[in-house]
Amino acid sequence: MHELSVCQALVQQLEAVSAANGGGRVELVRLRIGPLSGVEAALLSHAFPLAAAGTIAAGAELAITAAPVVVQCNECGASGEAAPNRMLCPACGGYRVRTVSGTEMLLESVELAAPADAGA
Amino acid sequence: MCDTCGCNITDGNRHLVSPGGRLAQTEDGRAAVTVLQSLLSENDHQAAHNRAHFDARGILALNLMSSPGAGKTALLEATIDALGDKYRIVVIEGDLETENDAARIRAKGVEAVQIATGSACHLDAHMVHEALHRLDLDGVDLVFIENVGNLVCPASFDLGQHLNVTLLSVTEGDDKPAKYPVMFRAADLMLLTKTDLLAVLDDFDTAQAERALRLVGSAAPVLHAAPRKGLGIKEWIDWIDGELEAQRARVAAGTTRRPAIQAEGARLHAANPAGGAHDHSHAHEHEHAHQHRHQHEHKHEHKHAHAHDHDHAGETGGGARS
């Protein structure tokens, strides 16, 4: 269970993003999480309010997009979804594949209250 | 580093930042800021700093990960016995509690710093940085980081090491790579340990363990060892020697290498980002071309990897009789 420490790192990033963009409150946080990232979306959702309490991100909504595991075959060029422990080409079944998606642990974007609101 | 070079923009998310992508929109009353940064960018920044510490001194840093009890400390003891006269080694030990492992390493005459993580299930780059400041790195050849025994969390945190070694003891079951894909994908080497017990186990198939590793998308070589019995140590030491030589060549060339985590970012950092056809193996091909070219070519071929495996099984058996 390392999602709390990941959330603590996220809150630091949110504070920096806010400070660099007028200092508004963080209202919405969009994350993209792949199954091969090692973090669980549900656990992040539970840990985030704890990490964000008392910060500029307190009360922010967390919107998590689940990234699919997508591989592209180095042999036949086909690409498609795969399971985390069965990374085979969906077309030819080969194992020489490149991971296109699925490892993401990404802060995509942040929506901040307009700076005027923040000052109010 | 990653904040500036664009390596966070991957094939998987590039569409989000292209014109018309949903992140280009701004909702009424809010300022939408596109970030596209790893959630662990602070950790990754510290990790790059740690790696720069190692590279500046020509040090090879290896991160050992496994379940509790797979034999990481026993492997280190055997490694120090085999290499302690040849190289200067220091060890960073991560455990929830106790200095037991560090005491075992110090008993071998090697400097060891213990990081007690409390209840944290992994080391992070900041903990390792603190430990580095308690060590004299001048003249050191090898830094071993013994991560917290855990097959889940440590795989997500770059510490600044160059390579990950994931141990799998044969008493744990040959399906562990299938059960813990994130951890085993992170391995630059999978080391099967306690292989002396294979003779009395009827449910661990070494070929099956290697197949499970391939199915999580890893091309890492597989070695067999039973450090407490002195088996397989030569192959392990040969691997370290080859990697240390490759590291010294990288240092001389002013380059570095990241372990097999966050593979796509590493690919984009590579000299030829278009080299997608060899994605899984690119780092090895670029950086191990010196002494271990032959060995590393093996691991790209499933068939060859098996042949490799059999060779080691034979050597291990020979060692048992001698």
Coordinates of C-alpha atoms in Angstrom, one line a residue:
Chain A
M1 CA 0.0 0.0 0.0
H2 CA 2.1 2.9 -1.3
E3 CA -0.8 5.0 -2.7
L4 CA -0.7 7.4 0.3
S5 CA 2.9 8.3 -0.5
V6 CA 2.0 8.7 -4.2
C7 CA -0.8 11.0 -3.1
Q8 CA 1.5 13.0 -1.0
A9 CA 3.8 13.5 -4.0
L10 CA 0.8 14.4 -6.1
V11 CA -0.3 17.1 -3.6
Q12 CA 3.1 18.6 -3.8
Q13 CA 2.8 18.8 -7.5
L14 CA -0.7 20.3 -7.2
E15 CA 0.7 23.0 -4.9
A16 CA 3.4 23.8 -7.5
V17 CA 0.9 23.9 -10.4
S18 CA -1.4 26.2 -8.5
A19 CA 1.4 28.5 -7.4
A20 CA 2.6 28.7 -11.0
N21 CA -0.9 29.6 -12.3
G22 CA -2.2 32.3 -10.1
G23 CA -2.6 30.4 -6.8
G24 CA -6.2 29.3 -7.3
R25 CA -7.7 26.4 -5.3
V26 CA -7.4 23.0 -7.0
E27 CA -10.9 21.9 -8.0
L28 CA -10.4 19.0 -10.3
V29 CA -7.4 16.7 -10.8
R30 CA -7.3 14.4 -13.8
L31 CA -5.0 11.3 -13.5
R32 CA -4.3 8.6 -16.0
I33 CA -3.4 5.3 -14.4
G34 CA -2.4 2.1 -16.1
P35 CA -2.6 -1.4 -14.6
L36 CA 1.2 -1.8 -15.0
S37 CA 2.0 1.4 -13.0
G38 CA 1.8 -0.4 -9.7
V39 CA -0.8 1.9 -8.2
E40 CA -4.5 1.2 -7.8
A41 CA -7.1 3.8 -8.8
A42 CA -9.5 2.9 -6.0
L43 CA -6.8 3.2 -3.3
L44 CA -5.6 6.5 -4.7
S45 CA -9.2 7.8 -4.5
H46 CA -9.3 6.8 -0.8
A47 CA -5.9 8.2 0.0
F48 CA -6.2 11.5 -1.8
P49 CA -8.5 13.3 0.6
L50 CA -6.1 12.4 3.5
A51 CA -3.1 13.7 1.7
A52 CA -4.9 16.8 0.4
A53 CA -6.4 17.8 3.8
G54 CA -5.3 21.3 4.8
T55 CA -3.7 22.0 1.4
I56 CA -4.7 24.0 -1.6
A57 CA -6.1 20.7 -3.0
A58 CA -8.4 20.0 -0.1
G59 CA -11.8 19.0 -1.4
A60 CA -10.6 18.6 -4.9
E61 CA -12.3 16.1 -7.1
L62 CA -10.1 13.3 -8.4
A63 CA -11.0 12.0 -11.9
I64 CA -9.1 8.9 -12.8
T65 CA -9.0 7.5 -16.3
A66 CA -7.9 3.9 -16.5
A67 CA -5.4 3.4 -19.3
P68 CA -5.7 0.1 -21.1
V69 CA -2.7 -2.2 -21.6
V70 CA -1.9 -1.9 -25.3
V71 CA 0.9 -3.7 -27.0
Q72 CA 2.3 -3.4 -30.5
C73 CA 3.9 -6.4 -32.1
N74 CA 7.5 -6.0 -33.3
E75 CA 7.0 -8.9 -35.7
C76 CA 3.6 -8.4 -37.5
G77 CA 3.0 -4.7 -36.5
A78 CA -0.5 -5.4 -35.1
S79 CA -1.5 -3.7 -31.9
G80 CA -4.2 -4.2 -29.4
E81 CA -5.1 -4.8 -25.8
A82 CA -3.4 -7.4 -23.6
A83 CA -3.6 -8.6 -20.0
P84 CA -0.8 -7.4 -17.6
N85 CA 0.6 -10.9 -17.3
R86 CA -0.1 -12.0 -20.8
M87 CA 1.7 -9.5 -23.0
L88 CA 1.2 -11.2 -26.3
C89 CA 0.4 -9.9 -29.8
P90 CA -3.4 -10.0 -30.2
A91 CA -2.9 -11.0 -33.8
C92 CA 0.0 -13.5 -34.1
G93 CA 0.5 -14.4 -30.4
G94 CA 4.1 -13.4 -30.5
Y95 CA 5.9 -12.2 -27.3
R96 CA 8.1 -9.6 -29.0
V97 CA 5.9 -6.7 -28.3
R98 CA 6.3 -3.1 -27.3
T99 CA 4.2 -1.7 -24.5
V100 CA 2.3 1.3 -26.0
S101 CA 0.1 2.0 -23.0
G102 CA -0.5 0.6 -19.5
T103 CA 2.4 1.9 -17.5
E104 CA 1.1 5.4 -17.0
M105 CA 1.0 7.0 -13.6
L106 CA 0.3 10.5 -15.0
L107 CA -1.0 13.8 -13.7
E108 CA -2.8 14.9 -16.9
S109 CA -4.3 18.2 -16.0
V110 CA -5.5 20.3 -13.1
E111 CA -8.5 22.7 -13.0
L112 CA -8.0 25.6 -10.7
A113 CA -10.6 28.1 -9.4
A114 CA -10.1 31.3 -11.3
P115 CA -7.5 33.5 -9.4
A116 CA -10.2 36.1 -8.7
D117 CA -12.3 33.4 -6.8
A118 CA -9.2 32.4 -4.9
G119 CA -8.7 35.9 -3.6
A120 CA -12.3 36.2 -2.5
Chain B
M1 CA 14.7 16.1 -16.8
C2 CA 11.3 14.7 -17.7
D3 CA 9.6 18.0 -17.2
T4 CA 11.4 19.5 -20.1
C5 CA 12.2 16.9 -22.7
G6 CA 8.7 15.8 -23.3
C7 CA 9.3 12.2 -22.4
N8 CA 6.1 12.1 -20.4
I9 CA 4.2 12.4 -23.6
T10 CA 4.0 8.8 -24.7
D11 CA 2.3 6.9 -27.4
G12 CA -0.4 6.1 -24.9
N13 CA -1.3 9.8 -24.1
R14 CA -0.1 11.8 -27.1
H15 CA -3.6 12.2 -28.4
L16 CA -4.5 14.1 -25.3
V17 CA -2.2 17.0 -26.1
S18 CA -2.8 17.1 -29.8
P19 CA -5.0 20.0 -31.0
G20 CA -8.6 19.4 -30.3
G21 CA -7.8 16.9 -27.5
R22 CA -10.0 17.2 -24.5
L23 CA -7.2 18.7 -22.4
A24 CA -7.1 21.7 -24.8
Q25 CA -10.6 22.7 -23.6
T26 CA -11.2 25.1 -20.7
E27 CA -14.3 24.8 -18.5
D28 CA -16.2 27.9 -17.6
G29 CA -15.0 29.6 -14.5
R30 CA -11.9 27.4 -14.2
A31 CA -8.4 27.6 -15.4
A32 CA -7.4 24.2 -16.9
V33 CA -3.7 23.5 -16.7
T34 CA -2.3 20.6 -18.7
V35 CA 0.5 19.0 -16.7
L36 CA 1.3 15.6 -18.1
Q37 CA 3.8 14.7 -15.4
S38 CA 4.5 11.5 -13.6
L39 CA 2.8 11.4 -10.2
L40 CA 6.3 10.5 -8.9
S41 CA 8.1 13.3 -10.7
E42 CA 9.6 14.6 -7.4
N43 CA 10.9 11.1 -6.6
D44 CA 12.2 10.6 -10.2
H45 CA 14.0 13.9 -10.0
Q46 CA 15.7 12.8 -6.8
A47 CA 16.5 9.5 -8.4
A48 CA 18.2 11.2 -11.3
H49 CA 20.2 13.2 -8.8
N50 CA 21.2 9.9 -7.0
R51 CA 22.2 8.4 -10.3
A52 CA 24.4 11.4 -11.1
H53 CA 26.2 10.8 -7.8
F54 CA 26.9 7.3 -8.8
D55 CA 27.9 8.1 -12.4
A56 CA 30.2 10.9 -11.2
R57 CA 32.2 8.3 -9.4
G58 CA 32.0 5.4 -11.9
I59 CA 29.8 3.4 -9.5
L60 CA 27.4 0.7 -10.6
A61 CA 24.2 0.7 -8.4
L62 CA 22.1 -2.4 -8.2
N63 CA 18.7 -2.6 -6.5
L64 CA 17.8 -6.0 -5.1
M65 CA 14.0 -6.7 -4.9
S66 CA 12.2 -9.8 -3.8
S67 CA 9.7 -11.3 -1.3
P68 CA 10.9 -11.3 2.3
G69 CA 13.1 -14.3 2.8
A70 CA 14.1 -14.9 -0.8
G71 CA 17.7 -14.6 0.1
K72 CA 18.8 -11.0 -0.7
T73 CA 21.1 -10.7 2.3
A74 CA 22.5 -14.2 1.8
L75 CA 23.2 -13.2 -1.8
L76 CA 25.0 -10.1 -0.6
E77 CA 27.1 -12.1 1.8
A78 CA 28.2 -14.5 -0.9
T79 CA 28.8 -11.5 -3.3
I80 CA 31.0 -9.8 -0.7
D81 CA 32.9 -13.1 -0.1
A82 CA 33.5 -13.4 -3.9
L83 CA 34.2 -9.8 -4.8
G84 CA 35.2 -8.0 -1.6
D85 CA 38.9 -8.1 -2.4
K86 CA 38.4 -7.0 -6.0
Y87 CA 35.9 -4.2 -5.6
R88 CA 35.0 -1.7 -2.9
I89 CA 31.4 -2.4 -2.1
V90 CA 28.9 -0.5 0.1
V91 CA 25.3 -1.6 0.9
I92 CA 22.1 0.3 1.7
E93 CA 19.7 -1.9 3.6
G94 CA 16.0 -1.2 3.7
D95 CA 13.8 -2.9 6.3
L96 CA 10.7 -2.0 8.3
E97 CA 12.6 -2.6 11.5
T98 CA 15.9 -3.9 12.9
E99 CA 19.5 -3.5 11.9
N100 CA 19.9 -7.2 11.5
D101 CA 20.7 -7.2 7.8
A102 CA 23.2 -4.3 8.0
A103 CA 24.9 -6.1 10.9
R104 CA 25.3 -9.2 8.7
I105 CA 26.9 -7.1 6.0
R106 CA 29.2 -5.3 8.4
A107 CA 30.3 -8.6 9.8
K108 CA 31.7 -9.2 6.3
G109 CA 33.8 -6.0 6.7
V110 CA 31.7 -3.9 4.3
E111 CA 30.1 -0.5 5.2
A112 CA 26.3 -0.7 5.4
V113 CA 23.7 1.9 6.2
Q114 CA 20.3 0.7 7.5
I115 CA 17.2 2.5 6.5
A116 CA 14.4 1.6 8.8
T117 CA 11.2 2.5 6.9
G118 CA 8.9 2.1 9.9
S119 CA 5.8 0.7 8.2
A120 CA 6.5 2.0 4.7
C121 CA 6.6 -0.9 2.2
H122 CA 9.3 0.4 -0.1
L123 CA 12.4 2.6 -0.3
D124 CA 12.1 5.9 -2.2
A125 CA 14.8 8.0 -3.9
H126 CA 14.8 10.5 -1.0
M127 CA 15.5 7.8 1.6
V128 CA 18.4 6.5 -0.6
H129 CA 19.8 10.0 -0.9
E130 CA 19.9 10.4 2.8
A131 CA 21.7 7.1 3.1
L132 CA 24.2 8.1 0.5
H133 CA 25.1 11.1 2.6
R134 CA 26.0 8.8 5.4
L135 CA 28.4 6.9 3.1
D136 CA 31.8 7.7 1.8
L137 CA 31.4 6.9 -1.9
D138 CA 35.0 7.8 -3.0
G139 CA 36.7 4.8 -4.4
V140 CA 33.5 2.7 -4.3
D141 CA 32.8 0.4 -7.3
L142 CA 29.5 -1.2 -6.4
V143 CA 26.5 0.1 -4.4
F144 CA 23.9 -2.5 -3.5
I145 CA 20.5 -1.4 -2.4
E146 CA 18.6 -4.1 -0.6
N147 CA 15.0 -3.0 -1.0
V148 CA 12.2 -3.8 1.5
G149 CA 11.1 -7.4 1.0
N150 CA 7.9 -6.9 -1.0
L151 CA 6.9 -8.0 -4.5
V152 CA 4.5 -5.0 -5.0
C153 CA 5.5 -1.5 -3.9
P154 CA 9.3 -1.2 -4.6
A155 CA 8.7 -1.7 -8.3
S156 CA 7.1 1.7 -8.6
F157 CA 9.9 3.8 -7.2
D158 CA 13.1 4.7 -9.1
L159 CA 15.9 5.0 -6.5
G160 CA 18.7 6.1 -8.9
Q161 CA 20.0 2.6 -9.4
H162 CA 21.2 1.5 -12.9
L163 CA 19.7 -2.0 -12.7
N164 CA 17.1 -4.0 -10.9
V165 CA 17.7 -7.6 -9.8
T166 CA 14.5 -9.4 -8.9
L167 CA 15.1 -12.6 -6.8
L168 CA 12.6 -15.4 -6.9
S169 CA 13.2 -18.2 -4.5
V170 CA 12.1 -21.6 -5.8
T171 CA 10.0 -22.2 -2.6
E172 CA 7.7 -19.3 -3.7
G173 CA 6.2 -20.9 -6.8
D174 CA 6.9 -20.6 -10.5
D175 CA 3.9 -18.5 -11.1
K176 CA 5.1 -15.4 -9.2
P177 CA 5.9 -13.4 -12.4
A178 CA 2.3 -13.9 -13.5
K179 CA 1.0 -12.9 -10.1
Y180 CA 3.3 -9.8 -9.7
P181 CA 3.7 -8.5 -13.3
V182 CA 4.7 -5.0 -12.3
M183 CA 7.6 -6.2 -10.1
F184 CA 8.9 -8.8 -12.6
R185 CA 8.6 -6.4 -15.6
A186 CA 11.0 -4.1 -13.6
A187 CA 13.7 -6.8 -13.5
D188 CA 16.9 -6.4 -15.5
L189 CA 17.9 -9.8 -14.2
M190 CA 15.7 -12.5 -12.6
L191 CA 17.8 -14.5 -10.2
L192 CA 16.2 -17.8 -9.1
T193 CA 17.5 -18.5 -5.6
K194 CA 17.6 -21.5 -3.3
T195 CA 17.9 -23.7 -6.4
D196 CA 19.5 -26.4 -4.3
L197 CA 16.0 -27.1 -3.1
L198 CA 14.7 -27.9 -6.6
A199 CA 15.7 -31.5 -5.9
V200 CA 13.1 -31.9 -3.2
L201 CA 10.4 -29.6 -4.7
D202 CA 8.0 -31.2 -7.1
D203 CA 6.1 -28.1 -7.9
F204 CA 8.6 -25.5 -9.2
D205 CA 9.4 -25.7 -12.9
T206 CA 12.2 -23.3 -13.8
A207 CA 11.2 -23.2 -17.5
Q208 CA 7.7 -22.3 -16.4
A209 CA 9.0 -19.5 -14.2
E210 CA 10.9 -18.1 -17.2
R211 CA 7.9 -18.4 -19.5
A212 CA 5.9 -16.4 -16.9
L213 CA 8.6 -13.8 -17.0
R214 CA 8.4 -13.5 -20.8
L215 CA 4.7 -13.2 -20.6
V216 CA 4.9 -10.0 -18.5
G217 CA 6.9 -8.5 -21.3
S218 CA 10.4 -8.9 -19.9
A219 CA 13.5 -10.0 -21.9
A220 CA 15.7 -10.1 -18.8
P221 CA 18.2 -12.9 -18.5
V222 CA 17.5 -15.6 -15.9
L223 CA 20.3 -17.0 -13.6
H224 CA 20.1 -19.8 -11.0
A225 CA 21.9 -19.6 -7.6
A226 CA 21.9 -21.0 -4.1
P227 CA 24.2 -18.5 -2.4
R228 CA 24.4 -20.2 0.9
K229 CA 25.6 -23.4 -0.8
G230 CA 28.0 -21.4 -3.1
L231 CA 26.1 -22.5 -6.2
G232 CA 25.6 -20.2 -9.2
I233 CA 27.9 -17.5 -7.7
K234 CA 30.3 -17.5 -10.7
E235 CA 27.5 -16.7 -13.2
W236 CA 26.2 -14.0 -10.9
I237 CA 29.6 -12.5 -10.5
D238 CA 30.2 -12.7 -14.2
W239 CA 27.0 -10.8 -14.8
I240 CA 28.1 -8.1 -12.2
D241 CA 31.5 -7.8 -13.9
G242 CA 29.9 -7.3 -17.3
E243 CA 27.5 -4.7 -16.0
L244 CA 30.3 -2.9 -14.1
E245 CA 32.3 -2.8 -17.3
A246 CA 29.3 -1.5 -19.2
Q247 CA 28.7 1.1 -16.6
R248 CA 32.3 2.3 -16.8
A249 CA 32.0 2.5 -20.6
R250 CA 28.8 4.6 -20.1
V251 CA 30.5 6.9 -17.7
A252 CA 33.4 7.4 -20.1
A253 CA 30.9 8.2 -22.8
G254 CA 29.0 10.6 -20.6
T255 CA 25.7 8.5 -20.7
T256 CA 23.8 6.7 -18.1
R257 CA 21.1 4.0 -17.9
R258 CA 17.8 3.7 -16.0
P259 CA 16.5 0.4 -14.8
A260 CA 13.7 -1.4 -16.6
I261 CA 11.0 0.6 -15.0
Q262 CA 9.1 3.3 -16.9
A263 CA 10.3 1.7 -20.1
E264 CA 8.7 4.1 -22.4
G265 CA 10.3 7.2 -20.8
A266 CA 13.7 5.5 -21.1
R267 CA 13.1 4.8 -24.7
L268 CA 12.4 8.4 -25.4
H269 CA 15.5 9.4 -23.6
A270 CA 17.6 7.1 -25.8
A271 CA 19.7 8.4 -28.6
N272 CA 17.4 7.0 -31.3
P273 CA 13.8 7.4 -30.1
A274 CA 12.5 5.9 -33.4
G275 CA 14.1 2.5 -32.5
G276 CA 10.7 1.1 -31.5
A277 CA 11.4 -2.3 -33.2
H278 CA 13.8 -3.2 -30.4
D279 CA 12.0 -1.5 -27.5
H280 CA 12.4 -4.0 -24.8
S281 CA 16.0 -4.6 -25.5
H282 CA 17.3 -1.2 -26.6
A283 CA 19.0 -0.2 -23.4
H284 CA 20.9 -3.5 -23.3
E285 CA 21.8 -3.3 -26.9
H286 CA 23.1 0.2 -26.6
E287 CA 24.9 -0.2 -23.4
H288 CA 26.0 -3.7 -23.0
A289 CA 27.7 -4.1 -26.4
H290 CA 31.1 -4.4 -24.9
Q291 CA 31.8 -7.6 -23.1
H292 CA 28.4 -9.2 -22.8
R293 CA 27.1 -8.8 -26.3
H294 CA 26.7 -12.6 -26.8
Q295 CA 25.0 -13.2 -23.5
H296 CA 22.5 -10.3 -24.0
E297 CA 21.7 -11.4 -27.5
H298 CA 20.5 -14.6 -26.0
K299 CA 17.8 -13.2 -24.1
H300 CA 16.0 -11.8 -27.1
E301 CA 15.3 -15.3 -28.3
H302 CA 12.9 -17.4 -26.4
K303 CA 14.5 -20.6 -27.6
H304 CA 18.0 -19.4 -26.8
A305 CA 17.0 -18.3 -23.4
H306 CA 16.0 -21.8 -22.6
A307 CA 19.3 -23.2 -23.8
H308 CA 20.9 -20.6 -21.5
D309 CA 18.8 -21.9 -18.7
H310 CA 19.8 -25.5 -19.2
D311 CA 23.5 -24.5 -19.3
H312 CA 23.2 -23.0 -15.9
A313 CA 21.2 -25.9 -14.5
G314 CA 24.1 -28.1 -15.6
E315 CA 26.7 -25.9 -14.1
T316 CA 24.8 -25.7 -10.8
G317 CA 24.6 -29.5 -10.6
G318 CA 28.3 -29.7 -11.3
G319 CA 29.0 -27.3 -8.5
A320 CA 26.9 -29.4 -6.1
R321 CA 29.1 -32.4 -6.6
S322 CA 32.4 -30.6 -6.4

